[in-house]
XYZ file of C-alpha atoms in Angstrom:
666
model
C -59.445 -74.349 19.632
C -62.792 -75.947 18.922
C -65.551 -73.807 17.438
C -67.359 -71.965 20.237
C -70.739 -73.289 19.173
C -71.504 -76.977 19.012
C -72.823 -78.546 15.797
C -76.378 -79.101 17.037
C -76.576 -75.524 18.269
C -75.231 -74.215 14.979
C -77.945 -76.057 13.072
C -80.535 -74.431 15.315
C -79.208 -70.941 14.703
C -79.068 -71.537 10.953
C -82.679 -72.652 11.117
C -83.630 -69.566 13.051
C -81.886 -67.054 10.845
C -81.702 -68.784 7.474
C -84.341 -71.415 6.833
C -87.477 -69.889 8.254
C -90.182 -71.069 10.638
C -90.799 -74.495 9.121
C -87.118 -75.530 9.319
C -86.864 -74.175 12.853
C -89.828 -76.281 13.924
C -88.176 -79.369 12.505
C -84.775 -78.882 14.112
C -85.400 -77.059 17.403
C -85.644 -79.395 20.411
C -87.305 -78.446 23.694
C -83.928 -77.492 25.112
C -80.738 -76.369 23.382
C -77.136 -75.860 24.448
C -74.779 -73.145 23.251
C -71.078 -72.787 24.023
C -69.375 -69.426 24.217
C -68.243 -66.615 26.503
C -70.489 -64.569 28.796
C -70.249 -60.773 28.665
C -72.419 -58.112 30.270
C -73.062 -54.646 28.852
C -74.519 -51.617 30.627
C -75.828 -48.472 28.945
C -75.887 -45.234 30.934
C -77.682 -42.118 29.605
C -76.456 -38.559 30.238
C -77.892 -36.462 33.087
C -81.492 -35.294 32.658
C -82.033 -37.709 29.768
C -85.342 -39.455 29.218
C -83.542 -42.507 27.807
C -83.794 -45.733 29.760
C -80.642 -47.477 31.001
C -80.140 -51.015 29.782
C -78.274 -54.090 30.931
C -77.697 -56.916 28.506
C -76.004 -60.263 29.057
C -74.752 -61.967 25.907
C -73.107 -65.218 24.922
C -70.364 -64.525 22.375
C -68.041 -66.505 20.152
C -64.287 -66.204 20.584
C -64.321 -63.602 17.814
C -67.045 -61.512 19.466
C -70.133 -62.495 17.466
C -73.296 -62.660 19.532
C -74.817 -66.129 19.867
C -77.681 -65.284 22.234
C -79.017 -62.816 24.718
C -79.254 -64.621 28.046
C -82.065 -64.277 30.573
C -79.402 -64.051 33.232
C -79.091 -61.565 36.044
C -75.920 -59.457 35.635
C -74.818 -60.318 39.171
C -74.809 -64.003 38.193
C -73.215 -63.214 34.847
C -70.357 -61.319 36.501
C -69.275 -64.489 38.288
C -68.953 -66.240 34.902
C -67.767 -63.374 32.748
C -65.038 -64.256 30.319
C -65.328 -67.976 31.024
C -66.010 -70.511 28.310
C -69.340 -72.025 29.319
C -72.070 -74.248 27.994
C -75.451 -72.608 28.480
C -78.621 -74.663 28.338
C -82.066 -73.168 27.931
C -85.187 -72.593 25.883
C -85.558 -70.149 23.038
C -88.025 -67.399 23.908
C -89.782 -64.581 22.115
C -87.273 -61.962 21.009
C -86.962 -58.621 22.757
C -85.934 -55.226 21.417
C -82.484 -55.837 22.914
C -82.094 -59.319 21.406
C -83.150 -57.992 17.999
C -80.756 -55.056 18.302
C -77.871 -57.378 19.138
C -78.915 -59.824 16.389
C -79.161 -62.682 18.855
C -82.082 -64.875 19.991
C -83.235 -64.693 23.589
C -82.374 -67.804 25.557
C -84.238 -68.543 28.786
C -81.374 -70.055 30.768
C -81.937 -73.280 32.701
C -78.318 -74.242 33.359
C -74.692 -73.140 32.996
C -71.535 -75.211 33.300
C -67.894 -74.698 32.431
C -67.059 -76.020 28.977
C -63.622 -77.494 29.647
C -60.352 -75.628 29.566
C -60.754 -72.326 27.782
C -57.896 -70.955 25.728
C -59.347 -67.473 26.046
C -57.918 -65.046 28.602
C -60.465 -63.236 30.691
C -61.099 -59.893 32.277
C -62.619 -61.837 35.132
C -62.902 -61.059 38.822
C -61.226 -60.334 41.010
C -59.063 -57.935 39.062
C -55.696 -57.588 40.781
C -52.358 -56.011 39.995
C -51.704 -53.896 36.916
C -54.799 -53.304 34.755
C -53.504 -51.283 31.806
C -56.103 -49.793 29.438
C -55.502 -48.557 25.908
C -57.501 -45.473 24.978
C -58.463 -45.409 21.301
C -59.666 -42.191 19.596
C -62.026 -42.857 16.694
C -63.785 -40.391 14.377
C -66.780 -41.178 12.215
C -65.959 -40.789 8.543
C -68.471 -37.937 8.197
C -67.228 -35.962 11.230
C -63.619 -34.806 11.637
C -64.022 -32.973 14.948
C -61.851 -33.928 17.935
C -63.318 -33.313 21.399
C -59.902 -33.443 23.118
C -56.263 -33.950 22.278
C -54.421 -37.192 23.107
C -52.464 -35.304 25.784
C -55.678 -34.181 27.476
C -56.935 -37.762 27.602
C -53.599 -38.972 28.981
C -53.808 -36.432 31.817
C -57.001 -38.153 33.035
C -55.029 -41.275 33.954
C -52.469 -39.772 36.312
C -51.126 -41.821 39.221
C -51.334 -38.729 41.443
C -54.433 -36.993 42.771
C -56.680 -36.450 40.915
C -56.198 -39.121 38.280
C -57.906 -42.378 37.359
C -54.858 -44.493 38.195
C -54.727 -42.818 41.615
C -58.499 -43.226 41.957
C -58.591 -46.985 41.336
C -55.563 -47.551 43.577
C -57.371 -45.809 46.439
C -60.736 -47.462 45.764
C -59.265 -50.991 45.589
C -56.919 -50.602 48.585
C -54.004 -50.737 46.120
C -55.072 -54.122 44.800
C -55.278 -52.772 41.240
C -53.565 -49.988 39.347
C -53.604 -48.654 35.813
C -49.845 -48.825 35.287
C -49.138 -49.168 31.564
C -52.296 -47.332 30.496
C -51.764 -45.416 27.286
C -53.547 -43.112 24.831
C -52.988 -43.396 21.104
C -51.160 -40.442 19.547
C -53.829 -39.464 17.025
C -57.463 -39.767 16.016
C -58.304 -42.666 13.688
C -61.018 -42.380 11.025
C -63.618 -45.151 10.973
C -64.589 -46.674 7.608
C -68.268 -45.725 7.971
C -70.223 -42.568 8.784
C -72.052 -42.374 12.095
C -75.265 -43.698 10.507
C -73.432 -46.896 9.571
C -73.060 -47.721 13.285
C -75.993 -45.994 14.923
C -79.517 -47.063 13.855
C -82.382 -44.601 13.929
C -83.725 -46.461 16.957
C -82.267 -48.981 19.363
C -78.718 -49.374 20.607
C -75.577 -48.728 18.628
C -73.853 -51.622 16.892
C -71.282 -52.028 19.642
C -69.634 -55.048 18.038
C -69.020 -53.195 14.766
C -67.812 -50.071 16.570
C -65.378 -52.216 18.550
C -64.149 -54.134 15.501
C -63.645 -51.083 13.289
C -62.073 -48.881 15.971
C -59.585 -51.578 17.080
C -58.820 -52.432 13.444
C -58.102 -48.772 12.657
C -55.545 -48.585 15.467
C -54.157 -52.113 15.122
C -51.034 -51.109 13.213
C -49.969 -48.840 16.092
C -51.216 -50.811 19.112
C -50.140 -54.158 20.544
C -53.406 -55.122 22.230
C -51.817 -58.054 24.072
C -50.326 -55.527 26.521
C -53.738 -54.347 27.777
C -56.615 -55.696 29.856
C -59.093 -52.975 28.955
C -59.997 -50.772 25.987
C -61.648 -47.342 26.199
C -63.219 -46.427 22.862
C -63.465 -42.598 22.622
C -65.746 -41.396 19.833
C -66.181 -37.881 18.484
C -69.980 -37.864 18.337
C -73.009 -39.213 20.147
C -73.585 -42.930 19.913
C -77.172 -43.903 20.714
C -78.737 -42.728 23.940
C -75.858 -43.610 26.093
C -72.353 -44.456 27.114
C -71.661 -48.181 27.483
C -69.413 -50.240 29.735
C -68.787 -53.949 30.105
C -66.883 -56.566 28.129
C -66.266 -57.780 24.603
C -64.714 -61.055 23.494
C -62.328 -60.702 20.541
C -59.129 -61.965 18.982
C -56.637 -59.106 18.688
C -52.998 -59.487 17.687
C -53.405 -63.241 17.927
C -54.755 -63.137 21.483
C -58.312 -64.331 22.125
C -59.538 -62.550 25.211
C -62.603 -61.145 26.958
C -61.605 -57.499 27.305
C -62.981 -54.853 29.640
C -64.413 -52.251 27.256
C -66.159 -48.876 27.305
C -67.887 -47.091 24.411
C -67.791 -43.357 25.171
C -69.400 -40.416 23.317
C -67.899 -36.943 23.978
C -70.265 -35.977 26.820
C -69.086 -39.025 28.842
C -65.351 -38.424 28.379
C -64.992 -36.991 31.878
C -63.457 -38.234 35.097
C -66.791 -39.261 36.605
C -68.260 -41.091 33.605
C -64.974 -42.797 32.786
C -64.771 -44.064 36.367
C -68.379 -45.325 36.183
C -68.005 -47.111 32.829
C -64.605 -48.548 33.745
C -66.307 -49.804 36.903
C -68.655 -51.802 34.676
C -65.567 -53.045 32.877
C -64.280 -54.304 36.222
C -67.614 -56.076 36.796
C -69.256 -53.564 39.142
C -73.046 -53.151 39.032
C -75.319 -50.203 39.715
C -76.576 -49.334 43.178
C -79.480 -47.123 44.159
C -82.173 -46.695 46.806
C -84.200 -46.395 48.895
C -84.627 -50.087 49.644
C -88.265 -49.732 50.735
C -89.300 -47.754 47.633
C -86.790 -48.513 44.867
C -86.765 -46.354 41.741
C -86.538 -47.365 38.085
C -85.444 -45.893 34.768
C -83.128 -42.891 34.927
C -84.193 -42.334 38.552
C -81.791 -45.102 39.604
C -78.777 -42.748 39.337
C -79.335 -40.964 42.633
C -77.023 -42.367 45.317
C -74.173 -39.944 45.959
C -72.486 -42.639 48.064
C -71.420 -44.661 45.011
C -69.647 -43.900 41.732
C -71.751 -46.734 40.278
C -74.933 -44.755 40.956
C -74.595 -40.968 40.709
C -71.045 -40.845 39.398
C -70.644 -37.118 40.177
C -71.546 -37.648 43.825
C -72.603 -34.388 45.447
C -70.208 -32.476 43.130
C -69.298 -30.132 45.987
C -65.623 -30.505 45.066
C -64.454 -30.041 41.472
C -61.180 -30.220 39.609
C -60.377 -27.281 37.351
C -59.635 -29.621 34.445
C -61.937 -32.601 34.988
C -64.996 -31.080 36.657
C -66.735 -33.069 39.401
C -64.640 -35.677 41.151
C -66.357 -39.036 41.618
C -67.074 -40.439 45.065
C -65.729 -43.830 45.994
C -67.805 -46.956 45.797
C -69.727 -48.825 48.481
C -68.639 -51.789 50.584
C -70.806 -54.254 48.639
C -69.071 -53.309 45.372
C -65.668 -53.774 46.986
C -66.645 -57.250 48.133
C -68.123 -58.036 44.701
C -64.882 -56.982 43.002
C -62.784 -59.057 45.403
C -61.008 -55.996 46.803
C -62.439 -56.194 50.328
C -60.110 -58.358 52.475
C -62.108 -61.125 54.158
C -60.522 -60.417 57.535
C -61.935 -56.890 57.391
C -65.558 -58.035 57.108
C -67.454 -58.600 60.370
C -70.328 -61.017 59.716
C -73.029 -60.991 62.408
C -74.808 -64.326 62.158
C -78.375 -64.978 63.385
C -78.422 -65.260 67.149
C -75.367 -63.046 67.620
C -74.926 -59.696 69.328
C -71.699 -57.967 68.317
C -70.056 -54.716 69.353
C -67.497 -53.532 66.824
C -65.599 -50.582 65.413
C -65.651 -49.746 61.707
C -62.754 -47.881 60.131
C -63.640 -45.337 57.514
C -64.114 -47.096 54.175
C -61.870 -44.768 52.192
C -58.213 -44.484 53.255
C -58.773 -46.412 56.500
C -56.601 -45.443 59.477
C -55.421 -49.014 60.124
C -54.537 -52.103 58.095
C -56.490 -54.537 60.268
C -59.714 -52.866 61.429
C -63.129 -53.823 60.113
C -64.314 -52.007 56.982
C -67.753 -53.563 56.659
C -70.335 -55.340 58.760
C -72.436 -57.945 56.962
C -75.718 -59.158 58.452
C -77.609 -62.072 56.851
C -81.359 -61.422 56.525
C -83.972 -64.163 56.884
C -83.974 -67.337 54.817
C -83.283 -65.903 51.324
C -79.857 -66.997 50.140
C -77.457 -64.081 49.838
C -79.852 -61.483 51.279
C -77.994 -59.287 53.755
C -77.368 -55.808 55.099
C -74.008 -54.105 54.736
C -72.887 -51.398 57.140
C -70.028 -49.026 56.284
C -68.444 -45.908 57.782
C -68.144 -43.027 55.330
C -66.208 -39.838 56.060
C -66.293 -36.698 53.950
C -62.770 -35.330 54.364
C -62.318 -31.970 52.651
C -58.864 -30.859 51.687
C -57.561 -34.412 51.442
C -56.713 -36.491 48.366
C -59.709 -38.604 49.317
C -62.416 -39.341 46.758
C -65.153 -39.364 49.388
C -65.050 -35.558 49.379
C -68.162 -35.701 47.201
C -70.315 -37.897 49.420
C -73.132 -36.116 51.293
C -71.762 -36.361 54.863
C -69.732 -38.326 57.400
C -72.015 -41.060 58.686
C -72.872 -44.732 58.834
C -74.521 -45.964 55.626
C -76.588 -49.164 55.448
C -77.445 -51.065 52.262
C -79.967 -53.841 51.734
C -78.298 -56.287 49.332
C -80.336 -58.909 47.470
C -78.672 -60.842 44.616
C -80.808 -60.668 41.484
C -82.608 -57.486 42.518
C -82.961 -55.070 39.632
C -81.534 -57.704 37.309
C -82.793 -58.984 33.979
C -85.331 -57.831 32.968
C -85.754 -55.637 36.016
C -85.195 -52.055 37.070
C -81.374 -51.986 36.685
C -80.946 -50.702 40.236
C -78.387 -53.350 41.077
C -78.646 -55.534 44.171
C -77.576 -52.892 46.744
C -80.101 -50.269 47.854
C -79.611 -47.589 50.510
C -81.627 -48.140 53.708
C -83.428 -45.036 54.960
C -85.502 -44.293 58.048
C -88.528 -43.013 56.104
C -88.594 -43.609 52.332
C -91.528 -41.230 51.932
C -89.976 -38.212 53.676
C -89.030 -36.691 50.313
C -88.069 -37.615 46.785
C -85.949 -40.771 46.384
C -82.848 -38.619 45.785
C -83.586 -36.530 48.896
C -84.029 -39.475 51.244
C -81.133 -41.544 49.826
C -78.642 -38.701 50.306
C -80.237 -36.750 53.150
C -80.768 -37.220 56.865
C -83.025 -40.247 56.386
C -80.018 -42.246 55.120
C -77.476 -40.927 57.627
C -77.241 -43.135 60.706
C -75.459 -41.126 63.372
C -74.340 -41.608 66.965
C -77.272 -42.519 69.210
C -79.507 -43.635 66.344
C -80.892 -47.134 65.846
C -82.052 -48.934 62.724
C -84.465 -51.740 63.593
C -85.825 -54.249 61.099
C -88.752 -55.551 63.117
C -89.765 -58.239 60.611
C -86.332 -59.887 60.818
C -85.456 -58.701 64.330
C -82.199 -57.038 63.257
C -80.971 -54.044 65.211
C -78.067 -51.755 64.277
C -77.174 -49.075 66.836
C -74.533 -46.408 66.284
C -72.926 -46.059 69.697
C -69.991 -43.754 68.993
C -67.908 -41.774 66.506
C -64.429 -40.304 66.453
C -62.203 -38.789 63.784
C -62.123 -41.816 61.488
C -64.139 -44.645 63.068
C -67.663 -45.463 64.221
C -68.617 -47.952 66.923
C -71.720 -50.094 66.554
C -73.815 -52.623 68.413
C -75.464 -55.102 66.053
C -77.989 -57.753 67.077
C -79.183 -60.248 64.488
C -82.332 -61.957 65.719
C -80.820 -61.826 69.214
C -81.329 -60.163 72.573
C -78.838 -59.449 75.280
C -79.416 -61.620 78.315
C -80.514 -59.823 81.511
C -78.142 -59.651 84.489
C -79.442 -60.803 87.901
C -79.272 -58.072 90.556
C -80.987 -59.334 93.727
C -81.292 -61.387 95.856
C -77.676 -62.482 96.152
C -75.591 -63.899 98.973
C -77.529 -63.975 102.276
C -81.180 -62.938 101.939
C -83.443 -61.973 104.834
C -86.873 -62.038 103.189
C -88.598 -65.397 103.246
C -90.586 -64.232 100.207
C -87.800 -62.727 98.107
C -88.243 -60.143 95.379
C -86.118 -60.818 92.312
C -84.743 -57.950 90.208
C -82.558 -57.853 87.101
C -81.382 -55.440 84.453
C -84.031 -54.463 81.923
C -83.319 -55.406 78.323
C -84.185 -53.024 75.509
C -86.957 -54.361 73.214
C -87.962 -57.009 75.773
C -91.699 -57.183 76.463
C -91.587 -60.074 78.921
C -89.188 -62.146 80.976
C -89.026 -65.808 82.003
C -87.605 -66.556 85.434
C -86.631 -69.904 86.928
C -85.842 -70.739 90.574
C -84.391 -74.059 91.747
C -82.283 -75.670 94.438
C -79.875 -77.035 91.829
C -77.484 -74.921 89.802
C -78.359 -76.803 86.607
C -82.110 -76.339 87.232
C -82.723 -80.074 87.120
C -84.409 -80.786 90.456
C -87.819 -81.351 88.877
C -89.349 -78.875 91.325
C -88.186 -75.744 89.533
C -90.435 -72.717 89.907
C -91.041 -71.024 86.540
C -92.901 -67.786 85.957
C -93.310 -65.025 83.410
C -93.527 -61.305 84.020
C -93.628 -58.122 81.962
C -91.509 -56.136 84.431
C -87.857 -56.593 85.370
C -88.954 -57.787 88.804
C -90.747 -60.793 90.280
C -91.968 -61.691 93.769
C -91.722 -65.310 94.830
C -95.155 -66.974 95.131
C -94.538 -67.919 98.779
C -91.990 -68.222 101.579
C -88.928 -70.351 100.909
C -87.227 -72.740 103.324
C -84.196 -71.345 105.115
C -80.640 -72.720 105.259
C -80.804 -73.801 101.662
C -79.074 -72.371 98.592
C -81.313 -71.287 95.749
C -80.339 -70.601 92.142
C -82.228 -68.387 89.745
C -81.928 -67.175 86.177
C -83.899 -65.016 83.775
C -84.190 -64.490 80.026
C -85.827 -61.824 77.870
C -88.314 -62.096 75.017
C -89.351 -59.631 72.292
C -92.813 -58.981 70.926
C -92.024 -61.218 67.924
C -90.880 -64.080 70.147
C -87.091 -63.730 69.943
C -85.516 -65.094 73.128
C -82.258 -64.075 74.704
C -80.050 -66.666 76.271
C -80.512 -67.441 79.943
C -78.662 -65.096 82.242
C -75.781 -66.235 84.353
C -77.376 -67.953 87.364
C -77.735 -65.901 90.512
C -77.692 -67.603 93.916
C -78.689 -66.785 97.504
C -79.463 -68.376 100.900
C -82.121 -67.282 103.399
C -80.475 -65.930 106.533
C -83.175 -67.095 108.996
C -85.733 -69.861 109.023
C -89.251 -69.085 107.884
C -92.369 -71.119 107.582
C -92.156 -72.733 104.205
C -95.320 -72.454 102.190
C -95.207 -75.163 99.592
C -96.080 -73.984 96.140
C -98.165 -76.468 94.177
C -96.497 -77.518 90.939
C -98.368 -79.007 88.004
C -96.615 -80.721 85.136
C -99.760 -80.498 83.027
C -101.290 -77.377 81.534
C -104.768 -78.596 82.591
C -104.595 -79.090 86.390
C -107.498 -80.339 88.473
C -108.445 -77.923 91.285
C -110.495 -79.075 94.289
C -112.037 -77.552 97.470
C -114.119 -78.459 100.480
C -117.944 -78.239 100.589
C -120.001 -75.378 101.996
C -123.269 -76.732 103.495
C -125.529 -73.908 102.356
C -124.004 -73.488 98.903
C -126.194 -73.917 95.837
C -123.171 -73.786 93.487
C -119.617 -72.650 93.048
C -117.841 -70.228 90.644
C -114.175 -71.077 90.035
C -111.830 -68.458 88.585
C -108.160 -68.637 87.495
C -106.088 -65.537 86.719
C -102.462 -64.501 86.127
C -102.920 -61.670 88.632
C -103.845 -61.700 92.312
C -106.478 -59.012 91.677
C -108.192 -61.149 89.016
C -108.143 -58.235 86.589
C -108.326 -60.718 83.758
C -109.631 -64.268 84.047
C -107.925 -67.048 82.091
C -110.369 -69.780 83.177
C -113.839 -69.677 84.731
C -116.451 -72.333 85.511
C -119.924 -72.262 87.099
C -120.590 -75.546 88.915
C -123.424 -77.084 90.938
C -123.243 -77.718 94.695
C -122.258 -81.373 94.300
C -119.136 -80.622 92.235
C -116.032 -80.033 94.332
C -113.325 -80.245 91.619
C -112.761 -78.987 88.107
C -110.124 -79.550 85.407
C -109.136 -76.296 83.769
C -108.716 -75.516 80.122
C -105.043 -75.357 78.973
C -103.167 -72.657 80.920
C -99.969 -70.811 80.107
C -96.632 -71.752 81.588
C -95.880 -70.007 84.908
C -97.635 -68.727 88.025
C -101.448 -68.572 88.386
C -103.940 -67.482 91.070
C -107.288 -69.167 91.726
C -110.294 -68.836 94.005
C -113.735 -70.343 94.609
C -116.827 -68.188 95.108
C -119.949 -69.627 96.778
C -123.448 -69.105 95.426
C -126.442 -68.982 97.815
C -130.098 -69.872 97.186
C -130.703 -66.691 95.204
C -128.004 -67.768 92.765
C -125.521 -64.908 93.232
C -122.016 -65.394 94.680
C -121.943 -64.041 98.200
C -118.335 -64.767 99.247
C -115.054 -65.916 97.759
C -112.104 -67.777 99.234
C -108.684 -66.174 99.562
C -106.636 -66.520 96.395
C -104.353 -69.534 96.212
C -101.304 -69.873 93.976
C -99.964 -72.651 91.770
C -97.403 -72.988 88.994
C -97.771 -74.643 85.607
C -94.468 -76.267 84.736
C -95.557 -78.454 81.848
C -92.891 -80.052 79.611
């Protein structure tokens, strides 16, 4: 295959690392392009460590040398991992990570596929058999062995509890670890620990990978495996690592899923977490309204990719804490969530649905996740999942906090480079300040139970838990939508010439619009429109008998979200009544007029939305010769007005009865 770095790019790197500043200035253009393979690495410190987790995205050659650290969010990198790509960008000031990985930092401006790649990938989605080879490597200055090969092999059982069984259950049997093996002995590395682990900064992961795989190469055919677990007999740097490494092993050039594991991380929970990174899974955390950083990100007991021990209420006698499953967002990210089991509630929709429990669902067709787009930011959404803690079952959600609905706020790029490492999915809680982040993410604030409602007022999204049974929850979800009211009365034959309209109240509605017309499509041009805060409205005057009337109503929230119009109700007056015509104005600034009063010295005109004139929407003081006035702009709907007469002393002494009119402006 062609070299993985183009000639111009190679000249630039030589200038950077070999010829000094002057040569670099002569050969470095404003923008450069590098060709290679994207890998992402995650470091995870042990519990109670002060070390900071890291996430690093690198561009590597086909033989695993690092060309550049990329200013690329891991979520974006995951979509390209293992692919041969051409990355364009600008060289930036180096970081501690870029120096540690001996690679310049490239501020990425563009990525495109670089033709057909001969390299195999550990890309997503991972499906079918995913065999891992487990290599045991000792530093040359330390001959201890934390566990025997047989003990490591027992971790990967296909029965409960075992990592093969675990990943089968987590992925809905879309992947398995069939073919996974452990080498039969410990191999001695050519260097002491200090040859791989600097006094500060991350371990030399590339050298550890190369030397450990080389030591075992005579006994292992690497072409049979998709992943490699590197088990070491001493601490590495701060952390355990998981992700990918590009290499050519036994003649096969491939981006492998890889973990680098010191003894403290060679447990069920940490292996599951780091292998999750190898499968492309990212961290999750919470709460969404007050996200943590540093080592505080590992707090969510709902996800193996956060606190990998979960609640640790259930332990195995050999392996210690059993990990919880992962969250719905991770399953979708990995490609293991069937599309037909995702209910997407688009803006303007109201949906009632049932969610099966996420782990070991009771059916093969029910929904496993609800997904609710948020606002105008691409990819921003809520996920809703049903989690059940089933004790005494071979179910890995035994170590979640409780059986409940869990909501995550998912924003691609959140916590990414060079951010907090939280991952894009954060747990949604009722009150993020009701305790420590760990307390609210795992406690009652994060548990949405039957009868409870989560409401995002800014985006007008409402999630109500309406029911629960042994292995499902029912929900009502409204995304920037209101249910339409239902007309109640009048209907059929009506006896009141001035009818009173009633309809079902709508939760969250603060006002209602009502329309009345003699045509079912409300197109007569003489439609009566009004607005009211209550779920009732009295007609502004008597209606003509022996005529069919149609009416409809819609609801509105405080932030202006409108429901659809209700189904039209209809009625006919049973007996004739004196029709009182209701003035209609198609302008918001009507002209009101009245007759003269001989002794008047002036008139006061008032317009109000209420017959009692509790509040006045327009008022004018006029002289005795003015018998008409054009109002200021008035709101759509029904209004009341009156004229008060002033006498010689200047004070109003009497007012007319209130008259009614309707503004029905286009």
